[in-house]
Coordinates of C-alpha atoms and ligand atoms in Angstrom, one line a residue:
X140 CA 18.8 -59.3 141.4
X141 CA 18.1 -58.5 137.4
X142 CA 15.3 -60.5 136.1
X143 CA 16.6 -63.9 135.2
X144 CA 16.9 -64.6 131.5
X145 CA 17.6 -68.7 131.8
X146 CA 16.2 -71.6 133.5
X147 CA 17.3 -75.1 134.0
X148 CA 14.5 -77.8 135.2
X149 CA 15.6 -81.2 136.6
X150 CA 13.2 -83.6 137.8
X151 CA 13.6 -86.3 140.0
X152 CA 11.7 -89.4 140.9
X153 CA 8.0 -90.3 139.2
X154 CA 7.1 -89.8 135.7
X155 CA 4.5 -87.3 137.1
X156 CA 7.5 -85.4 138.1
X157 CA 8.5 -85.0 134.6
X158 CA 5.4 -84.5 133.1
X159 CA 5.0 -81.6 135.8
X160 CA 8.6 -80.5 134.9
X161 CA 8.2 -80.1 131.1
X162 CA 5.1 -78.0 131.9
X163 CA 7.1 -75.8 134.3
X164 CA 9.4 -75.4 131.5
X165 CA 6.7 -74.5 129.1
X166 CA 5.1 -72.1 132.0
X167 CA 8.9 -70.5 132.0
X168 CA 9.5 -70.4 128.5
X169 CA 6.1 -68.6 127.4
X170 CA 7.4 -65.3 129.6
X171 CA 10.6 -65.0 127.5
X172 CA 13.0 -66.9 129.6
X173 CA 14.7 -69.5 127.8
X174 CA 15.9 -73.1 128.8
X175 CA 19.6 -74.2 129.1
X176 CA 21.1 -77.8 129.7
X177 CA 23.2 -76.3 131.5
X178 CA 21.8 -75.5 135.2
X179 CA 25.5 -74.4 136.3
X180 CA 25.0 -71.5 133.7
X181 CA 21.2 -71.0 134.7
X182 CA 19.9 -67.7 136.5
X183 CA 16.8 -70.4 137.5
X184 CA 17.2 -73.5 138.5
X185 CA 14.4 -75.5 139.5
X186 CA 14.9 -78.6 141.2
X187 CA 11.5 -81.1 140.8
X188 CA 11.8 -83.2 144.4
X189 CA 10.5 -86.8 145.2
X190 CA 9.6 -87.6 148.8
X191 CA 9.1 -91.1 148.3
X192 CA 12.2 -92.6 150.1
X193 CA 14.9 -91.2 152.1
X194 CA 17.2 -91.2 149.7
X195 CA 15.4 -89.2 147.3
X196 CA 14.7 -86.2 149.4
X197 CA 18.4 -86.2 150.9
X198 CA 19.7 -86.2 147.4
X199 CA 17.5 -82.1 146.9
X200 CA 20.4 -81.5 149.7
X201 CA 23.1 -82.8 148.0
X202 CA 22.2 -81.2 144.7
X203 CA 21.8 -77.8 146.1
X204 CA 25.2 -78.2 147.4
X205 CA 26.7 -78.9 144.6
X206 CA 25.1 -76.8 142.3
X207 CA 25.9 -74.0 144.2
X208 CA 29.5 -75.2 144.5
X209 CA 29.5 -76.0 140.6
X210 CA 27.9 -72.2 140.1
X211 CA 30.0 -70.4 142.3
X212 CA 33.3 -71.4 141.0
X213 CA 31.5 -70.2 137.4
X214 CA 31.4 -66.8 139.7
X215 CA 27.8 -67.3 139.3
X216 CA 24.8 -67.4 142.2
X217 CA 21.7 -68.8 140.4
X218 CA 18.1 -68.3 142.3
X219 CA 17.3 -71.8 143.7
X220 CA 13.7 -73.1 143.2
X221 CA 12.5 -76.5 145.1
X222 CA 9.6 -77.9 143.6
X223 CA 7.7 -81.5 143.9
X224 CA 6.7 -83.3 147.0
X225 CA 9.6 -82.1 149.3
X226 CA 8.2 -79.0 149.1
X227 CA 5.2 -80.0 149.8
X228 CA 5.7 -82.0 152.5
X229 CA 9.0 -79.8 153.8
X230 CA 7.8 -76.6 153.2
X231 CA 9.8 -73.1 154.8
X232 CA 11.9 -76.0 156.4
X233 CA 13.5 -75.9 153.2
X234 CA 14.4 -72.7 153.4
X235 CA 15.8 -72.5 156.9
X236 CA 17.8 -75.8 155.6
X237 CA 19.5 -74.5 152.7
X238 CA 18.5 -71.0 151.7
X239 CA 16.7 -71.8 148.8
X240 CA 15.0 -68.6 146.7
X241 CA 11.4 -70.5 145.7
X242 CA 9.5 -73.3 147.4
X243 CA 6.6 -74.3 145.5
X244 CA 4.4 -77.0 146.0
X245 CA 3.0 -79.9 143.0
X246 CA -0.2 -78.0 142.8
X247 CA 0.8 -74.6 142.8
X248 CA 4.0 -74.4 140.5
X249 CA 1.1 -72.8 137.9
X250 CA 2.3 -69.2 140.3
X251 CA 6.1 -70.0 139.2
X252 CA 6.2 -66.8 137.2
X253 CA 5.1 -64.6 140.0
X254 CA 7.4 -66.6 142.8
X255 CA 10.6 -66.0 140.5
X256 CA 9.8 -62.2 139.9
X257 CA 8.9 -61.8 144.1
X258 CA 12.4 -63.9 144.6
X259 CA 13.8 -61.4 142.5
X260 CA 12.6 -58.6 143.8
X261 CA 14.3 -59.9 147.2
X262 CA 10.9 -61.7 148.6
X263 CA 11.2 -65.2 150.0
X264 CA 8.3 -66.6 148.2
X265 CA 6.8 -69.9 149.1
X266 CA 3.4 -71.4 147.7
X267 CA 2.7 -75.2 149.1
X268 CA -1.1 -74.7 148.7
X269 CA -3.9 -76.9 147.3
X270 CA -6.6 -75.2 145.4
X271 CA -9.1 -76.1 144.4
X272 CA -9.0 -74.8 141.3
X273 CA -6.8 -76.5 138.9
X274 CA -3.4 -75.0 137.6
X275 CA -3.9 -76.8 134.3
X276 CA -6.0 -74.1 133.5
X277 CA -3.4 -72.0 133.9
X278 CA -0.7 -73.4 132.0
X279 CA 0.1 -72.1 128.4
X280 CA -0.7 -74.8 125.9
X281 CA 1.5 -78.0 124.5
X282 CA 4.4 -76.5 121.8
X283 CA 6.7 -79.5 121.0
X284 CA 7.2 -82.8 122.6
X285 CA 8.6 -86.3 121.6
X286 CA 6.6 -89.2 120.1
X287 CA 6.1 -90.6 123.1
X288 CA 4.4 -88.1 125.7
X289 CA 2.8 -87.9 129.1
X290 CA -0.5 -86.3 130.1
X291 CA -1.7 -86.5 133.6
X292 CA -5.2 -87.2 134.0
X293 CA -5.4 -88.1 138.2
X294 CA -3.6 -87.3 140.8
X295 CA -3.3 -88.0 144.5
X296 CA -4.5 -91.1 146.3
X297 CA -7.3 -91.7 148.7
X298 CA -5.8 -95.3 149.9
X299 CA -3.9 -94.5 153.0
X300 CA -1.2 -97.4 152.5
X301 CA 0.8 -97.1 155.6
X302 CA 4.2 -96.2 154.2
X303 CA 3.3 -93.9 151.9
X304 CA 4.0 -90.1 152.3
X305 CA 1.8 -89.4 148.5
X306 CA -1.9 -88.8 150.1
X307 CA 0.0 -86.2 152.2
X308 CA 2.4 -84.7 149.5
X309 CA -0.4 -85.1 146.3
X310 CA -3.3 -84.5 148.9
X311 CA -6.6 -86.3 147.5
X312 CA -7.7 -88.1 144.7
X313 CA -8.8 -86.3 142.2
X314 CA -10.1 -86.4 138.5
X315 CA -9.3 -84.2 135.3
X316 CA -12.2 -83.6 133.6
X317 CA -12.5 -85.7 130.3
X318 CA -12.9 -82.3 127.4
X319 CA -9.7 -80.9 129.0
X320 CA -7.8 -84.1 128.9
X321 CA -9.1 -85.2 125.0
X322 CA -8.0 -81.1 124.0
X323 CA -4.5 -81.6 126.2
X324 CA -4.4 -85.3 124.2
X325 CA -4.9 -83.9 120.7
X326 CA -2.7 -81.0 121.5
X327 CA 0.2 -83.4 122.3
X328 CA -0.6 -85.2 119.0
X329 CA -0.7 -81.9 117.3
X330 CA 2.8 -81.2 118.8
X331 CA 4.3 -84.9 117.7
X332 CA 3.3 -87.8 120.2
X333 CA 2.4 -91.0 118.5
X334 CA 2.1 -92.4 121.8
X335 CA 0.5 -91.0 125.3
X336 CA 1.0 -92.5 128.6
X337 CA -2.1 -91.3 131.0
X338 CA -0.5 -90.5 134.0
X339 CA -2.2 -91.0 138.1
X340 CA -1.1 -91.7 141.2
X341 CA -4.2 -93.9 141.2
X342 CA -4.5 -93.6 137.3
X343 CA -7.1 -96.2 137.0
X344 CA -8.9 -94.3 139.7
X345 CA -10.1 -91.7 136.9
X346 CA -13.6 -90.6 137.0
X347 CA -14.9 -92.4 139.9
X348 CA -16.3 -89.9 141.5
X349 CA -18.0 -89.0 138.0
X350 CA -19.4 -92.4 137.9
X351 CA -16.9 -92.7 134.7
X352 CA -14.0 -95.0 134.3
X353 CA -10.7 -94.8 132.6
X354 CA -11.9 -97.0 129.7
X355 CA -14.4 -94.7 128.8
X356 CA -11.4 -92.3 128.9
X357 CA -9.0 -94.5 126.7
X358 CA -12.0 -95.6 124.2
X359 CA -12.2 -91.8 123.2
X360 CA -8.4 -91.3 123.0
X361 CA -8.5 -93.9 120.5
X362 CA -10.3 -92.3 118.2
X363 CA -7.8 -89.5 118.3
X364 CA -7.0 -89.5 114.5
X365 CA -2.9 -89.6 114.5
X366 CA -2.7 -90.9 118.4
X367 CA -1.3 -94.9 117.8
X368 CA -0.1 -96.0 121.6
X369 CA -1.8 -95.4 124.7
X370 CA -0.3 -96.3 127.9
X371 CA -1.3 -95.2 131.8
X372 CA 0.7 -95.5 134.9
X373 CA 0.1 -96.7 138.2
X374 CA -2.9 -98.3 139.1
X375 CA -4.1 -99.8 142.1
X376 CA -5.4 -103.5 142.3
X377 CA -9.0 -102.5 143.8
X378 CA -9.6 -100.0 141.0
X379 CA -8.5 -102.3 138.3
X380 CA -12.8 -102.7 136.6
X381 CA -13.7 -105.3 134.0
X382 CA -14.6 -102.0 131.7
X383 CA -10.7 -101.7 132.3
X384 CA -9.8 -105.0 131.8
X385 CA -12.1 -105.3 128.7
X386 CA -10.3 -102.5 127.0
X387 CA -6.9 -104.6 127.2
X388 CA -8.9 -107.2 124.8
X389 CA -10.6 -104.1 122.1
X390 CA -8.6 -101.2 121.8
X391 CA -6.3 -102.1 119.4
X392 CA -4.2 -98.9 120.5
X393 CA -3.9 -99.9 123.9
X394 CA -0.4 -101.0 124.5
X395 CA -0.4 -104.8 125.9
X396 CA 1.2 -103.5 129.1
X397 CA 0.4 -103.1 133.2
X398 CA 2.3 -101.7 135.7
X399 CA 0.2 -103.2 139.1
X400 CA 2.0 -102.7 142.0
X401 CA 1.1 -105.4 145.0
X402 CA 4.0 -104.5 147.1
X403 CA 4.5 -107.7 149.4
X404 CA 3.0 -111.5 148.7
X405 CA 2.3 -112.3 152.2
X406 CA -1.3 -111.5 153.7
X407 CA -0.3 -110.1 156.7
X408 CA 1.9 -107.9 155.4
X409 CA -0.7 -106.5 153.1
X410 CA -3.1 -106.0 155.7
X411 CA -0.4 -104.2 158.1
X412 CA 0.8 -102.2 154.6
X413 CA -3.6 -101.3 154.6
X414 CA -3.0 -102.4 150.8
X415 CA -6.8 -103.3 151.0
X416 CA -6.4 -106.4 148.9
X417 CA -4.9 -109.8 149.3
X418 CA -2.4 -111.9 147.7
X419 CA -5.2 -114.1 146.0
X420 CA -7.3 -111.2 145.1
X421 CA -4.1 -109.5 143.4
X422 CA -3.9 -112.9 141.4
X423 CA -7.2 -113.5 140.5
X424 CA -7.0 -110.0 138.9
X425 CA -3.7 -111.0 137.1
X426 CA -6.1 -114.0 135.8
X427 CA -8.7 -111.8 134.3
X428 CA -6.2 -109.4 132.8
X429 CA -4.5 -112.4 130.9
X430 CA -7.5 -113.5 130.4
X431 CA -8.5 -110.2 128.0
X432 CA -5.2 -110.2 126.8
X433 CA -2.8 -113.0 126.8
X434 CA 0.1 -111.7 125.5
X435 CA 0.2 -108.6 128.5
X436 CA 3.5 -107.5 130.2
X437 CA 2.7 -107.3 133.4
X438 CA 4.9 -105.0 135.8
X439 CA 5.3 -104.4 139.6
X440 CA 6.4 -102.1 142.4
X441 CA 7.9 -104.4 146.0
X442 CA 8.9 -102.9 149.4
X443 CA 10.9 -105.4 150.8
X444 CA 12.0 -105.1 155.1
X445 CA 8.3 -103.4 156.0
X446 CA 8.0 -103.2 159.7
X447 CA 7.5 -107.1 161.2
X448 CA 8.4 -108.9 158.2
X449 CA 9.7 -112.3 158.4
X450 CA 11.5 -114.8 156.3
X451 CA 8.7 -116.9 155.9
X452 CA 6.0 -113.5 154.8
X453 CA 9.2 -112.3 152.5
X454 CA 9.4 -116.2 151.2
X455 CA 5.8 -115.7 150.0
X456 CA 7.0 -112.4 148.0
X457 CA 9.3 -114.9 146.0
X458 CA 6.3 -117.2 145.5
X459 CA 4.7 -114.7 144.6
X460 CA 6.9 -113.5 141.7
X461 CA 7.6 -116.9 140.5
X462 CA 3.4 -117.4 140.0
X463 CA 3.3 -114.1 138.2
X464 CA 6.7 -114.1 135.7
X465 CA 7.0 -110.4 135.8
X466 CA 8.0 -108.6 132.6
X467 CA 9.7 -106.2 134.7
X468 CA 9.5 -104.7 138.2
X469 CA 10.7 -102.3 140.5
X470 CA 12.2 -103.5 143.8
X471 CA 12.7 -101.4 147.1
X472 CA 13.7 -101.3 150.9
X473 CA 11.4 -99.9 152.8
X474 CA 12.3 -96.4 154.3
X475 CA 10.2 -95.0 157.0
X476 CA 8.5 -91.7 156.2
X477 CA 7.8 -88.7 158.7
X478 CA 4.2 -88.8 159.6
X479 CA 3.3 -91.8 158.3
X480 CA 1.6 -94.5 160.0
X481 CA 4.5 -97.7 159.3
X482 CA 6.9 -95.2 160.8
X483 CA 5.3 -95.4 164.2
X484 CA 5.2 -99.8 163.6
X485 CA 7.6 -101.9 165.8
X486 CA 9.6 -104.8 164.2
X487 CA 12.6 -102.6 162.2
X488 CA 14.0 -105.1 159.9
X489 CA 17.8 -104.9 160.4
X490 CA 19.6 -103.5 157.4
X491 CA 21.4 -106.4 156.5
X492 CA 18.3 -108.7 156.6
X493 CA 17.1 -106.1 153.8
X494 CA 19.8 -105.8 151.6
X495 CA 19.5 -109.9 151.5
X496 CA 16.0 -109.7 150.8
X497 CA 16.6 -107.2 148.1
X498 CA 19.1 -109.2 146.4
X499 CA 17.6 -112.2 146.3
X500 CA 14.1 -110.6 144.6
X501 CA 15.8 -108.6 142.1
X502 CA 17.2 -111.4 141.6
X503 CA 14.6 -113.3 140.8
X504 CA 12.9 -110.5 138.9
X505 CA 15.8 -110.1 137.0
X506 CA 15.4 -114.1 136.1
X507 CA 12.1 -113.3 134.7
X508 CA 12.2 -110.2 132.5
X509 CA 15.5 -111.8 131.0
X510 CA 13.0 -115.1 130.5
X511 CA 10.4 -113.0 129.0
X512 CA 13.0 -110.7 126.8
X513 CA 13.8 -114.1 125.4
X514 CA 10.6 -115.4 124.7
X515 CA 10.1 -111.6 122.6
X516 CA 12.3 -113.5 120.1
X517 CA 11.1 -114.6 116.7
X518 CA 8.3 -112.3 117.6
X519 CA 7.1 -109.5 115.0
X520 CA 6.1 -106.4 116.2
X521 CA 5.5 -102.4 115.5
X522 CA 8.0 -100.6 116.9
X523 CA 8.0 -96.6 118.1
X524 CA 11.2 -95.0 116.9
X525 CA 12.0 -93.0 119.9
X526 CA 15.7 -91.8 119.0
X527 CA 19.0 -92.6 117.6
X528 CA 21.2 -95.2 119.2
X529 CA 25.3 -95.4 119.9
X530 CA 26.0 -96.8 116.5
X531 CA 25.7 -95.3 112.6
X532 CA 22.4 -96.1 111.1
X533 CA 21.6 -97.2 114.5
X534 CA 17.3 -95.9 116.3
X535 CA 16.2 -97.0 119.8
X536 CA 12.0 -97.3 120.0
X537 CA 9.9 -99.0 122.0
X538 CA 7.7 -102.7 121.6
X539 CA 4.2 -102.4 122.6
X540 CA 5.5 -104.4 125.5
X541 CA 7.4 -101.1 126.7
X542 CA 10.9 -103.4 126.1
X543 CA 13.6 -101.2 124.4
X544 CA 14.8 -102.5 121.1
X545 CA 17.3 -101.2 118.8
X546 CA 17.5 -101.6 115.2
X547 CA 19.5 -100.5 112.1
X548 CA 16.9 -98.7 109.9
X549 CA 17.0 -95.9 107.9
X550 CA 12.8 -94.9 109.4
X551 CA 13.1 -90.9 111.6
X552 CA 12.1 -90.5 115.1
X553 CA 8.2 -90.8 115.4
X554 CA 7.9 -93.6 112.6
X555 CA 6.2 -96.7 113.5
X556 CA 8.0 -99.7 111.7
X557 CA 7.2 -103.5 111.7
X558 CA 10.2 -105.6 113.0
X559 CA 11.0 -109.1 113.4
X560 CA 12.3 -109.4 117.2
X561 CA 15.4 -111.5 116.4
X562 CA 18.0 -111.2 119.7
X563 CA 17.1 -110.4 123.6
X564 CA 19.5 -109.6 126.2
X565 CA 18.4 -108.9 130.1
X566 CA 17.4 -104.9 129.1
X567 CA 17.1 -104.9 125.4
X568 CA 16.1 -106.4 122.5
X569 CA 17.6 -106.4 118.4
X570 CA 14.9 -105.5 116.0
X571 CA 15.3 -106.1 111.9
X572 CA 13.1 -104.1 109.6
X573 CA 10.7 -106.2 108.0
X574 CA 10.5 -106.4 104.4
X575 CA 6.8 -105.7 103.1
X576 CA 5.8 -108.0 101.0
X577 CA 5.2 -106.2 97.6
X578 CA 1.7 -105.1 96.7
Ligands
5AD658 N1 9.7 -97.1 151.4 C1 10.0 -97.9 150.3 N2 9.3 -97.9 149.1 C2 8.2 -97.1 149.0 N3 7.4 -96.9 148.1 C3 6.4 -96.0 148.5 N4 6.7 -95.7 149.7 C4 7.8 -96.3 150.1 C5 8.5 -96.4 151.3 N5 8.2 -95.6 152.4 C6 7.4 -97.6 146.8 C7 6.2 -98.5 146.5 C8 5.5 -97.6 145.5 C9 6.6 -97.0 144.7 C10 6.3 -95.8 143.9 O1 7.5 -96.7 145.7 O2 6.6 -99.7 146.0 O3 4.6 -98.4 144.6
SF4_659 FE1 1.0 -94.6 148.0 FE2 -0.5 -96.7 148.4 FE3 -1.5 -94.4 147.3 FE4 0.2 -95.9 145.9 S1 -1.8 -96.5 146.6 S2 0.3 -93.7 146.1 S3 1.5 -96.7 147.4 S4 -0.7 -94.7 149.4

């Protein structure tokens, strides 16, 4: 094989999978290759796998399938990289299952460049360790990104839940160290973000084992001359700290906005999940957090169907919901993991009974973000132009309360505009300019 010339990146699943996606892209693109939308026309494409459910890591299969398909009647044969946690957690299997060129694991994909040119060369290269070393210190630095932009600060997870394959595919928690995220931060400002969004597994896990907490973290970001939104995705109840919580009430750039997932509403549930907190704790947390900051969108992650789960524990999910009002959530059946400990756990729940149970909470979460869409209205706000909409004269941004809104305005991508929040349907809102009183 000729050295490839053009590489196609799609990422599936998490937001740390794009994050990790646009830096493999940027990892590609600093040794002269260049990027095309196209992956049917690629000589590279990587494919940036989630593990998380069943259905994710079947769909790698199905893609590979049809991209070769899709390539092949182009008369083409691009070199076929797997990436993310299916590699991680699938490893050469990948290889005997579908002849792939490159498996490389989340915390190696820094040795991309030297996979591709052995897979070249004719060398099945694979790379699923963990070093110890970081790979963000080899990555080549931020070029050009959107307003809005990620930066991971954490990853991997120390809790264990019982379902969850991401201790084993992102191995253990662990910390960036605060200069190289507050460099990585300005860079991204330098490059064009308005708006950051810390990324972790356990994101609000940062620094413990410094003795540091994420506040610390966000309380410097702030002072980031030309940063204006900070965000940070997914935290865990236990390590949610008053320092934390605190923040919510004084950093003024610190979106009014958590994503705390509690999974299930019934105790024993939680304790079978190992979620190591309970239903009352969760809400007590809730209190403090609207407490510091009463105008918070809160959002959360549900399993529904875990091993054992009856009506009645599934009944106190609903409850659950209906004491909290999400502003939005995500909803999901639970899907037994290889090697985890729920997959050994009598008490299947039969498929029916969790496609009922799924309907009726979406339902109900549905019911509440479309409640508190509507009470957005008559709101004003500052809004993150994020890009153009369907119609002329027509931009798409973002409320501090991570709702999408669209407006007509004549203000460019990356502008922050006041708007008066004047219609809501059950995924969007209608934003008017505000006139500015004159001076
Ligand atoms: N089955 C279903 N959902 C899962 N999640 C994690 N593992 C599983 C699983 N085995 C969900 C959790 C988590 C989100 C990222 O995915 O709700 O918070
Ligand atoms: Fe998975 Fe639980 Fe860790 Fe979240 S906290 S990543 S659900 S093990």
């Amino acid at each position: 094989m000729t050295a490839p010339k053009t590489f196609h990146v799609k990422s599936f699943g998490c937001q740390m999978n794009v994050y990790d996606g646009e830096r493999m892209a940027e990892l590609l693109g600093d040794q002269g290759m260049t990027a095309t939308d196209d992956a049917n026309q690629a000589d590279v494409v990587v494919l940036n796998t989630c593990h998380i459910r069943e259905k994710a890591t079947e769909k790698v299969y199905s893609d590979i399938g049809r991209l070769r398909k899709h390539a092949g009647a182009l008369g083409r044969s691009p070199m076929i990289a797997v990436a993310g946690c299916v590699a991680q957690a699938e490893g050469a299997e990948i290889v005997a299952r579908a002849k792939v060129d490159i498996v490389v694991g989340p915390q190696a994909y820094h040795n991309l460049p030297d996979l591709v040119a052995k897979a070249a060369a004719g060398v099945p290269a694979l790379d699923t360790d963990m070093p110890a070393a970081s790979k963000f210190a080899a990555l080549p630095a931020r070029r050009r990104v959107g307003p809005s932009a990620f930066l991971t600060v954490q990853e991997g997870c120390d809790k264990f839940c019982t379902y969850c394959v991401v201790p084993y595919t992102r191995g253990a928690e662990i910390s960036r160290p605060f200069d190289a995220i507050v460099d990585e931060a300005k860079a991204l400002v330098d490059a064009g973000a308005r708006e950051i969004t810390l990324l972790g597994q356990n994101v609000n896990a940062w620094g413990k084992d410094e003795g540091q907490g994420l506040d610390s973290l966000i309380r410097a970001l702030d002072r980031i001359v030309g940063l204006e939104r900070i965000r940070y995705t997914t935290s865990h109840p236990n390590d949610m700290t008053q320092g934390l919580i605190d923040a919510h009430r004084d950093v003024e750039s610190l979106m009014p906005f958590l994503h705390l997932p509690v999974q299930a509403g019934s105790d024993r549930v939680l304790r079978a999940m190992n979620r190591s907190h309970s239903r009352d704790s969760y809400l007590r947390i809730l209190d403090r957090v609207r407490a510091a900051r009463p105008d918070i969108a809160l959002s959360g992650d549900f399993i529904v169907g875990f091993p054992g789960e009856t009506d009645a524990e599934f009944a106190e999910t609903l409850n659950l919901v209906d004491a909290v009002g999400y502003a939005q959530a995500f909803s999901f059946k639970y899907s037994p993991r290889p090697g985890t400990p729920a997959a050994e756990m009598d008490g299947a729940v039969p498929a029916e009974v969790m496609d009922d149970r799924l309907q009726r909470l979406q339902a109900a979460l549905n019911r509440d973000q479309a409640a508190f869409n509507a009470a957005t209205v008559g709101r004003a706000c500052a809004l993150l132009v994020e890009r153009k909409g369907k119609l002329p004269g027509q931009m798409l941004g973002k409320s501090p309360w991570l709702q999408s809104v669209h407006l007509i305005t004549d203000a460019a991508i990356g502008d922050i505009v006041d708007v008066d929040i004047v219609s809501a349907g059950p995924n969007s809102l209608g934003g008017m300019a505000r006139v500015r009183a004159a001076a």
